[in-house]
Short mmCIF file of C-alpha atoms and ligand atoms in Angstrom, two decimals:
data_model
loop_
_atom_site.label_atom_id
_atom_site.label_comp_id
_atom_site.label_asym_id
_atom_site.label_seq_id
_atom_site.Cartn_x
_atom_site.Cartn_y
_atom_site.Cartn_z
CA UNK A 30 23.14 -24.92 -26.42
CA UNK A 31 25.73 -26.79 -28.43
CA UNK A 32 25.95 -30.56 -27.87
CA UNK A 33 28.13 -31.51 -24.90
CA UNK A 34 31.10 -33.84 -25.11
CA UNK A 35 30.72 -36.90 -22.86
CA UNK A 36 33.82 -38.15 -21.08
CA UNK A 37 34.70 -40.58 -18.27
CA UNK A 38 37.51 -39.40 -16.00
CA UNK A 39 39.95 -41.56 -14.07
CA UNK A 40 40.30 -39.52 -10.88
CA UNK A 41 41.97 -42.14 -8.76
CA UNK A 42 44.65 -40.49 -6.63
CA UNK A 43 43.97 -37.13 -8.33
CA UNK A 44 43.05 -33.95 -6.58
CA UNK A 45 39.47 -32.74 -6.67
CA UNK A 46 38.39 -29.58 -4.87
CA UNK A 47 34.86 -29.13 -3.54
CA UNK A 48 33.93 -25.63 -2.47
CA UNK A 49 30.94 -25.62 -0.13
CA UNK A 50 29.89 -27.54 2.97
CA UNK A 51 26.18 -28.30 2.49
CA UNK A 52 24.25 -31.38 1.37
CA UNK A 53 24.91 -30.77 -2.35
CA UNK A 54 28.64 -30.55 -1.66
CA UNK A 55 28.33 -33.73 0.43
CA UNK A 56 26.83 -35.63 -2.50
CA UNK A 57 29.62 -34.39 -4.77
CA UNK A 58 32.27 -35.49 -2.26
CA UNK A 59 30.64 -38.93 -2.01
CA UNK A 60 30.81 -39.31 -5.81
CA UNK A 61 34.43 -38.20 -5.92
CA UNK A 62 35.37 -40.62 -3.13
CA UNK A 63 33.63 -43.43 -5.04
CA UNK A 64 35.96 -42.54 -7.93
CA UNK A 65 38.92 -42.75 -5.53
CA UNK A 66 39.87 -39.07 -5.86
CA UNK A 67 41.89 -37.11 -3.26
CA UNK A 68 39.28 -34.60 -2.13
CA UNK A 69 39.87 -31.13 -0.67
CA UNK A 70 36.80 -29.48 0.85
CA UNK A 71 36.86 -25.69 1.30
CA UNK A 72 34.06 -24.48 3.57
CA UNK A 73 33.80 -22.65 6.91
CA UNK A 74 31.25 -25.20 8.17
CA UNK A 75 30.19 -28.69 7.20
CA UNK A 76 26.80 -30.39 7.22
CA UNK A 77 26.55 -33.62 9.20
CA UNK A 78 27.09 -35.97 6.24
CA UNK A 79 30.15 -34.08 5.10
CA UNK A 80 31.57 -33.89 8.61
CA UNK A 81 31.41 -37.71 8.75
CA UNK A 82 33.22 -37.95 5.42
CA UNK A 83 36.13 -35.84 6.63
CA UNK A 84 37.06 -38.86 8.75
CA UNK A 85 38.15 -40.49 5.48
CA UNK A 86 41.91 -40.29 4.90
CA UNK A 87 41.23 -39.17 1.32
CA UNK A 88 39.42 -36.00 2.44
CA UNK A 89 41.15 -32.81 3.59
CA UNK A 90 39.04 -30.02 5.03
CA UNK A 91 40.10 -26.39 4.78
CA UNK A 92 37.79 -24.72 7.34
CA UNK A 93 37.29 -21.26 5.85
CA UNK A 94 35.71 -19.39 2.95
CA UNK A 95 37.13 -19.93 -0.55
CA UNK A 96 40.20 -17.84 -1.41
CA UNK A 97 41.92 -17.48 -4.80
CA UNK A 98 44.66 -20.10 -5.16
CA UNK A 99 42.61 -22.88 -3.44
CA UNK A 100 42.31 -24.74 -6.73
CA UNK A 101 46.08 -25.26 -7.16
CA UNK A 102 46.91 -28.77 -8.40
CA UNK A 103 43.25 -29.74 -8.92
CA UNK A 104 42.00 -31.75 -11.87
CA UNK A 105 38.42 -30.92 -11.30
CA UNK A 106 36.45 -28.58 -9.05
CA UNK A 107 32.89 -28.72 -7.84
CA UNK A 108 31.52 -25.49 -6.48
CA UNK A 109 28.31 -25.69 -4.45
CA UNK A 110 28.49 -22.87 -1.93
CA UNK A 111 24.89 -21.75 -2.35
CA UNK A 112 26.23 -18.28 -3.16
CA UNK A 113 26.19 -17.41 -6.88
CA UNK A 114 28.99 -14.83 -6.69
CA UNK A 115 31.37 -17.17 -4.81
CA UNK A 116 30.60 -19.95 -7.29
CA UNK A 117 31.34 -17.48 -10.12
CA UNK A 118 34.72 -16.56 -8.57
CA UNK A 119 35.64 -20.23 -8.19
CA UNK A 120 34.58 -20.87 -11.80
CA UNK A 121 36.68 -17.93 -13.02
CA UNK A 122 39.81 -19.24 -11.29
CA UNK A 123 39.17 -22.71 -12.70
CA UNK A 124 38.70 -21.34 -16.21
CA UNK A 125 41.93 -19.32 -15.98
CA UNK A 126 43.85 -22.37 -14.73
CA UNK A 127 42.40 -24.85 -17.25
CA UNK A 128 40.54 -26.90 -14.59
CA UNK A 129 37.14 -28.42 -15.22
CA UNK A 130 34.59 -26.75 -13.03
CA UNK A 131 31.07 -27.92 -12.22
CA UNK A 132 28.87 -25.10 -10.90
CA UNK A 133 25.96 -26.38 -8.87
CA UNK A 134 24.19 -23.00 -8.81
CA UNK A 135 24.34 -22.26 -12.52
CA UNK A 136 24.36 -25.18 -14.92
CA UNK A 137 23.98 -22.93 -17.96
CA UNK A 138 27.33 -21.24 -17.30
CA UNK A 139 29.03 -24.40 -16.18
CA UNK A 140 31.64 -25.70 -18.62
CA UNK A 141 31.20 -29.20 -17.15
CA UNK A 142 28.52 -31.04 -15.22
CA UNK A 143 27.97 -34.39 -13.69
CA UNK A 144 25.32 -36.47 -15.40
CA UNK A 145 22.71 -38.50 -13.52
CA UNK A 146 24.54 -41.72 -12.76
CA UNK A 147 23.94 -45.23 -11.46
CA UNK A 148 26.21 -48.23 -11.18
CA UNK A 149 25.01 -51.78 -11.66
CA UNK A 150 27.89 -54.25 -11.35
CA UNK A 151 30.52 -53.03 -13.79
CA UNK A 152 28.09 -50.98 -15.86
CA UNK A 153 27.96 -47.22 -15.30
CA UNK A 154 24.85 -45.47 -16.57
CA UNK A 155 25.34 -41.72 -17.12
CA UNK A 156 22.50 -39.65 -18.51
CA UNK A 157 22.31 -36.01 -19.48
CA UNK A 158 18.99 -34.69 -20.84
CA UNK A 159 19.49 -31.13 -22.04
CA UNK A 160 18.70 -28.73 -19.22
CA UNK A 161 16.34 -31.04 -17.45
CA UNK A 162 18.11 -32.91 -14.61
CA UNK A 163 14.83 -34.52 -13.45
CA UNK A 164 14.28 -36.09 -16.83
CA UNK A 165 17.89 -37.30 -16.81
CA UNK A 166 17.35 -38.89 -13.38
CA UNK A 167 14.13 -40.56 -14.48
CA UNK A 168 15.80 -42.05 -17.57
CA UNK A 169 18.81 -43.14 -15.53
CA UNK A 170 16.54 -44.79 -12.92
CA UNK A 171 14.64 -46.63 -15.60
CA UNK A 172 17.77 -48.03 -17.22
CA UNK A 173 19.27 -48.95 -13.83
CA UNK A 174 16.06 -50.75 -12.79
CA UNK A 175 16.02 -52.67 -16.05
CA UNK A 176 19.61 -53.71 -15.46
CA UNK A 177 18.88 -54.62 -11.83
CA UNK A 178 15.87 -56.73 -12.69
CA UNK A 179 17.48 -58.34 -15.74
CA UNK A 180 14.87 -56.88 -18.10
CA UNK A 181 17.88 -55.42 -19.89
CA UNK A 182 20.35 -58.31 -19.78
CA UNK A 183 23.87 -57.32 -18.79
CA UNK A 184 25.26 -60.64 -19.95
CA UNK A 185 25.61 -59.79 -23.61
CA UNK A 186 28.00 -56.97 -22.83
CA UNK A 187 30.18 -58.94 -20.46
CA UNK A 188 33.36 -60.86 -20.96
CA UNK A 189 33.30 -64.56 -20.00
CA UNK A 190 33.49 -65.15 -16.26
CA UNK A 191 34.24 -68.08 -14.01
CA UNK A 192 31.50 -70.49 -13.06
CA UNK A 193 29.29 -69.51 -10.17
CA UNK A 194 26.25 -70.81 -8.29
CA UNK A 195 23.49 -68.55 -6.99
CA UNK A 196 20.96 -70.04 -4.59
CA UNK A 197 18.04 -67.75 -5.31
CA UNK A 198 14.94 -67.53 -3.14
CA UNK A 199 12.10 -67.04 -5.62
CA UNK A 200 9.44 -66.13 -3.06
CA UNK A 201 6.10 -67.89 -2.52
CA UNK A 202 4.92 -68.06 -6.13
CA UNK A 203 3.91 -64.66 -7.51
CA UNK A 204 6.74 -63.78 -9.93
CA UNK A 205 6.69 -60.18 -8.66
CA UNK A 206 7.89 -61.30 -5.25
CA UNK A 207 11.41 -62.35 -6.23
CA UNK A 208 14.10 -59.81 -5.29
CA UNK A 209 15.62 -57.52 -7.93
CA UNK A 210 18.94 -59.28 -7.40
CA UNK A 211 17.38 -62.71 -7.90
CA UNK A 212 15.77 -61.56 -11.11
CA UNK A 213 19.01 -60.16 -12.44
CA UNK A 214 20.90 -63.38 -11.70
CA UNK A 215 18.18 -65.32 -13.51
CA UNK A 216 18.52 -63.09 -16.56
CA UNK A 217 22.24 -63.80 -16.48
CA UNK A 218 22.02 -67.58 -16.02
CA UNK A 219 23.25 -70.32 -18.35
CA UNK A 220 21.36 -72.99 -16.46
CA UNK A 221 18.47 -72.81 -13.98
CA UNK A 222 17.87 -75.72 -11.62
CA UNK A 223 14.32 -75.25 -10.43
CA UNK A 224 12.08 -76.62 -7.68
CA UNK A 225 8.42 -77.42 -8.17
CA UNK A 226 7.33 -74.66 -5.77
CA UNK A 227 9.60 -71.97 -7.20
CA UNK A 228 7.75 -69.21 -9.11
CA UNK A 229 7.27 -71.02 -12.39
CA UNK A 230 6.12 -67.91 -14.29
CA UNK A 231 9.70 -66.62 -14.16
CA UNK A 232 10.84 -69.48 -16.40
CA UNK A 233 8.84 -68.03 -19.28
CA UNK A 234 11.04 -64.92 -19.19
CA UNK A 235 14.30 -66.83 -19.71
CA UNK A 236 16.19 -66.59 -22.98
CA UNK A 237 15.48 -69.60 -25.21
CA UNK A 238 19.13 -70.71 -24.88
CA UNK A 239 18.95 -71.08 -21.09
CA UNK A 240 18.81 -74.70 -19.93
CA UNK A 241 16.14 -75.49 -17.33
CA UNK A 242 16.66 -78.55 -15.13
CA UNK A 243 13.64 -79.72 -13.11
CA UNK A 244 14.82 -80.80 -9.68
CA UNK A 245 11.28 -81.83 -8.69
CA UNK A 246 10.94 -81.78 -4.94
CA UNK A 247 7.23 -82.29 -4.55
CA UNK A 248 5.90 -83.79 -1.32
CA UNK A 249 5.98 -87.26 -2.84
CA UNK A 250 8.01 -86.76 -5.98
CA UNK A 251 11.72 -86.09 -5.80
CA UNK A 252 12.80 -86.04 -9.43
CA UNK A 253 16.44 -85.74 -8.35
CA UNK A 254 17.99 -86.70 -5.03
CA UNK A 255 19.62 -83.96 -2.95
CA UNK A 256 23.00 -85.50 -3.68
CA UNK A 257 22.33 -85.39 -7.44
CA UNK A 258 21.29 -81.75 -7.18
CA UNK A 259 24.45 -80.84 -5.22
CA UNK A 260 26.63 -82.66 -7.76
CA UNK A 261 24.91 -80.97 -10.69
CA UNK A 262 25.42 -77.48 -9.24
CA UNK A 263 29.11 -78.14 -8.62
CA UNK A 264 29.69 -79.81 -12.00
CA UNK A 265 28.05 -77.01 -13.99
CA UNK A 266 29.87 -74.25 -12.12
CA UNK A 267 33.17 -76.06 -12.63
CA UNK A 268 32.37 -76.16 -16.34
CA UNK A 269 32.27 -72.34 -16.21
CA UNK A 270 28.49 -71.89 -16.23
CA UNK A 271 26.42 -69.32 -14.34
CA UNK A 272 24.12 -71.59 -12.38
CA UNK A 273 20.95 -70.37 -10.71
CA UNK A 274 19.33 -72.72 -8.23
CA UNK A 275 15.81 -71.29 -8.11
CA UNK A 276 13.95 -72.26 -4.97
CA UNK A 277 10.54 -71.47 -3.50
CA UNK A 278 10.37 -68.94 -0.66
CA UNK A 279 13.69 -68.43 1.08
CA UNK A 280 16.53 -70.87 0.31
CA UNK A 281 17.37 -71.45 3.98
CA UNK A 282 13.83 -72.02 5.30
CA UNK A 283 13.18 -75.76 4.96
CA UNK A 284 14.67 -75.50 1.50
CA UNK A 285 17.88 -77.48 1.99
CA UNK A 286 19.70 -74.44 0.66
CA UNK A 287 22.23 -74.77 3.46
CA UNK A 288 23.23 -78.21 2.20
CA UNK A 289 23.65 -76.92 -1.34
CA UNK A 290 25.75 -73.99 -0.13
CA UNK A 291 27.91 -76.40 1.88
CA UNK A 292 28.38 -78.69 -1.12
CA UNK A 293 29.61 -75.69 -3.14
CA UNK A 294 31.92 -74.56 -0.32
CA UNK A 295 33.40 -78.06 0.00
CA UNK A 296 33.99 -78.19 -3.75
CA UNK A 297 35.56 -74.71 -3.75
CA UNK A 298 32.84 -73.36 -6.07
CA UNK A 299 31.81 -69.71 -5.51
CA UNK A 300 28.25 -69.59 -4.24
CA UNK A 301 26.00 -66.67 -3.48
CA UNK A 302 22.78 -66.95 -1.48
CA UNK A 303 20.00 -64.55 -2.42
CA UNK A 304 17.33 -64.35 0.28
CA UNK A 305 13.71 -64.78 -0.68
CA UNK A 306 10.30 -63.90 0.72
CA UNK A 307 9.35 -66.93 2.79
CA UNK A 308 5.90 -68.48 2.47
CA UNK A 309 5.88 -68.90 6.27
CA UNK A 310 5.22 -65.17 6.63
CA UNK A 311 4.04 -64.05 3.19
CA UNK A 312 1.32 -66.63 2.58
CA UNK A 313 -0.60 -65.91 5.81
CA UNK A 314 0.04 -62.21 5.17
CA UNK A 315 -1.58 -62.06 1.75
CA UNK A 316 -4.57 -63.90 3.20
CA UNK A 317 -4.91 -61.13 5.81
CA UNK A 318 -3.17 -62.92 8.71
CA UNK A 319 -0.25 -61.10 10.34
CA UNK A 320 1.96 -63.66 12.11
CA UNK A 321 2.49 -61.14 14.92
CA UNK A 322 0.01 -58.48 16.00
CA UNK A 323 0.16 -56.08 18.91
CA UNK A 324 -1.88 -57.37 21.81
CA UNK A 325 -2.57 -60.69 20.04
CA UNK A 326 0.71 -62.48 19.29
CA UNK A 327 4.22 -61.39 20.26
CA UNK A 328 6.04 -64.27 18.64
CA UNK A 329 5.63 -66.89 15.96
CA UNK A 330 7.15 -70.29 15.46
CA UNK A 331 7.66 -71.92 12.09
CA UNK A 332 7.54 -75.70 12.10
CA UNK A 333 8.07 -78.33 9.45
CA UNK A 334 5.27 -80.85 9.75
CA UNK A 335 7.03 -83.19 7.35
CA UNK A 336 8.95 -85.98 9.04
CA UNK A 337 10.92 -88.35 6.91
CA UNK A 338 12.04 -90.57 9.80
CA UNK A 339 10.34 -92.09 12.82
CA UNK A 340 11.21 -90.43 16.09
CA UNK A 341 11.54 -87.02 14.40
CA UNK A 342 7.96 -85.93 14.99
CA UNK A 343 7.47 -82.37 16.23
CA UNK A 344 7.60 -81.88 20.01
CA UNK A 345 3.82 -81.52 20.46
CA UNK A 346 4.01 -80.78 24.15
CA UNK A 347 6.52 -77.98 23.59
CA UNK A 348 4.57 -76.56 20.64
CA UNK A 349 1.21 -76.69 22.41
CA UNK A 350 2.69 -74.72 25.30
CA UNK A 351 4.15 -71.94 23.13
CA UNK A 352 2.77 -68.43 23.16
CA UNK A 353 1.87 -66.70 19.92
CA UNK A 354 1.35 -68.07 16.43
CA UNK A 355 2.29 -71.49 15.09
CA UNK A 356 2.97 -71.74 11.36
CA UNK A 357 3.25 -75.23 9.88
CA UNK A 358 4.78 -75.84 6.47
CA UNK A 359 4.44 -79.10 4.55
CA UNK A 360 1.55 -80.01 6.78
CA UNK A 361 -1.54 -80.74 4.69
CA UNK A 362 -1.17 -84.53 4.81
CA UNK A 363 -0.31 -84.28 8.54
CA UNK A 364 -3.22 -82.03 9.50
CA UNK A 365 -4.84 -84.74 11.67
CA UNK A 366 -1.58 -85.33 13.57
CA UNK A 367 -1.06 -81.59 14.09
CA UNK A 368 -4.57 -81.17 15.51
CA UNK A 369 -4.27 -84.29 17.73
CA UNK A 370 -0.82 -83.27 18.93
CA UNK A 371 -1.97 -79.80 19.99
CA UNK A 372 -5.33 -80.88 21.49
CA UNK A 373 -3.82 -83.76 23.45
CA UNK A 374 -1.32 -81.34 25.02
CA UNK A 375 -3.80 -78.82 26.27
CA UNK A 376 -4.69 -76.48 23.40
CA UNK A 377 -8.32 -75.41 23.39
CA UNK A 378 -10.55 -76.92 20.67
CA UNK A 379 -11.68 -73.33 19.95
CA UNK A 380 -8.18 -72.24 18.91
CA UNK A 381 -8.51 -70.60 15.49
CA UNK A 382 -6.79 -72.34 12.56
CA UNK A 383 -6.43 -71.31 8.93
CA UNK A 384 -5.20 -73.17 5.89
CA UNK A 385 -3.89 -70.99 3.07
CA UNK A 386 -3.37 -72.82 -0.21
CA UNK A 387 -1.24 -71.55 -3.09
CA UNK A 388 -0.67 -68.19 -1.47
CA UNK A 389 0.11 -65.21 -3.74
CA UNK A 390 -1.04 -67.16 -6.81
CA UNK A 391 -4.35 -66.61 -8.62
CA UNK A 392 -5.72 -69.83 -7.06
CA UNK A 393 -5.02 -68.67 -3.51
CA UNK A 394 -7.65 -69.94 -1.05
CA UNK A 395 -8.18 -69.37 2.67
CA UNK A 396 -9.98 -72.04 4.70
CA UNK A 397 -10.64 -71.01 8.29
CA UNK A 398 -11.78 -73.18 11.21
CA UNK A 399 -10.76 -74.20 14.71
CA UNK A 400 -8.76 -77.09 16.10
CA UNK A 401 -12.10 -78.85 16.64
CA UNK A 402 -13.42 -78.36 13.10
CA UNK A 403 -10.52 -77.89 10.67
CA UNK A 404 -9.92 -81.56 9.79
CA UNK A 405 -13.50 -82.07 8.61
CA UNK A 406 -13.59 -78.68 6.86
CA UNK A 407 -10.31 -79.40 5.04
CA UNK A 408 -11.63 -82.76 3.86
CA UNK A 409 -14.91 -81.25 2.71
CA UNK A 410 -13.11 -78.42 0.88
CA UNK A 411 -10.49 -80.78 -0.56
CA UNK A 412 -7.59 -78.67 0.71
CA UNK A 413 -4.32 -79.61 -0.98
CA UNK A 414 -0.62 -78.93 -0.79
CA UNK A 415 1.07 -76.48 -1.00
CA UNK A 416 -0.58 -74.82 1.96
CA UNK A 417 0.50 -73.03 5.10
CA UNK A 418 -1.30 -73.93 8.32
CA UNK A 419 -1.64 -71.09 10.83
CA UNK A 420 -2.72 -71.77 14.40
CA UNK A 421 -3.52 -68.95 16.83
CA UNK A 422 -5.67 -65.92 17.57
CA UNK A 423 -4.14 -63.92 14.69
CA UNK A 424 -6.30 -66.01 12.33
CA UNK A 425 -9.37 -64.07 13.45
CA UNK A 426 -7.86 -60.90 11.95
CA UNK A 427 -8.16 -62.36 8.44
CA UNK A 428 -11.80 -61.38 8.09
CA UNK A 429 -10.90 -57.74 8.84
CA UNK A 430 -7.67 -57.49 6.87
CA UNK A 431 -8.34 -59.53 3.74
CA UNK A 432 -10.61 -58.38 0.97
CA UNK A 433 -13.19 -60.77 -0.49
CA UNK A 434 -11.98 -64.36 -0.46
CA UNK A 435 -8.54 -63.36 0.72
CA UNK A 436 -6.92 -63.04 -2.69
CA UNK A 437 -4.81 -60.00 -3.28
C1 SAM B 14 9.86 -77.41 1.33
S1 SAM B 14 8.98 -76.10 2.07
C2 SAM B 14 9.89 -74.77 1.41
C3 SAM B 14 9.60 -73.47 2.08
C4 SAM B 14 10.27 -72.31 1.39
N1 SAM B 14 11.69 -72.41 1.44
C5 SAM B 14 9.84 -70.96 1.95
O1 SAM B 14 10.66 -70.24 2.55
O2 SAM B 14 8.68 -70.61 1.75
C6 SAM B 14 7.51 -76.15 1.11
C7 SAM B 14 6.27 -75.71 1.89
O3 SAM B 14 6.16 -74.31 1.90
C8 SAM B 14 4.80 -73.94 1.89
N2 SAM B 14 4.55 -73.14 0.69
C9 SAM B 14 5.45 -72.74 -0.21
N3 SAM B 14 4.88 -71.94 -1.13
C10 SAM B 14 3.56 -71.86 -0.80
C11 SAM B 14 2.46 -71.16 -1.34
N4 SAM B 14 2.56 -70.40 -2.42
N5 SAM B 14 1.27 -71.28 -0.72
C12 SAM B 14 1.13 -72.03 0.39
N6 SAM B 14 2.15 -72.70 0.94
C13 SAM B 14 3.35 -72.61 0.38
C14 SAM B 14 3.98 -75.21 1.90
O4 SAM B 14 3.72 -75.52 3.26
C15 SAM B 14 4.96 -76.18 1.30
O5 SAM B 14 4.64 -77.51 1.66
#
């Protein structure tokens, strides 16, 4: 087989004919529509996907078998009828008329074929691997994943863009629990403004030229005020930088991400929020505690135990009366108040409680007890922040669901 000549076609507004009405034809039509082509489908019947696509104004359906002359005015034709002789007739007409024809049933006699493709932002990956489409797909997937995760940085190939802020939820601590989108934005950042509880291991992967600003935000140590953080994000984006605000868990769960997004909106700075895996669910989960479980808990409530002002204490009466699981964040130093608040409003001293420290990290530790015992146990075990406090019957599942000491 002689080497093939790669080419990218601009099909926008140009006629493309697809002969065939099955799932392969449907995929071809989808690709042609993505390229903005005017698509004509020739087939007596359509599969469900293709029938939906005919609702698109750019698709015309000719509901019958292929007939010579159907390719008139086409730039490109895809034939995927499932019938080799029909595909051959279509290919012969295309050849005679000087139209590129892709034959789904017979790649070896096809003068053109579509490579395995993926799009990541403005990058199109197109791979052809001899006669082995599976190998081509595997290579394409690998490149696309590397682009998605930032392992293969897109930045170097891009032209300069306007400044932008991304509020990225980094997940509870394990660097593998950030989203692919978050990772890609990190790989593309000029400056990363990071919280203490964000997954620190990700910082080691940054290019040496990337500036890292520590925003602090420990329980007692705020290196920067919230106002200073907001101003910094806006300032840097206005200076044209790609700013990633890397936060622990999810940006909008007790993370003040909403305030940062508002500050950007008020300043007219483009801001994207990338959701993260919240510790409220993930940390109990990796310790073997599902926050809901059939027959045990139908709902869960996430509460901030941290109160910066008097009069803002949690509503203990309301919380004690709730069904299901209670999950407290920022609660280690308030453990005594949590226990008193729940006991004094009617919760049983036997209610199971678990403290999960540094969830998803190698130092993860689960400390179980009950409302009656947990304060003394926590003191004896020297339980420290960051930890999630889980109150409710679901805690008893930990011994069945977690392996060993609860670490993954
Ligand atoms: C300011 S809140 C931020 C929550 C975060 N936005 C989220 O969605 O997970 C910080 C609290 O989250 C909890 N937390 C965060 N990461 C944790 C981890 N890896 N292990 C245990 N608790 C964690 C602790 O209760 C900590 O005090």
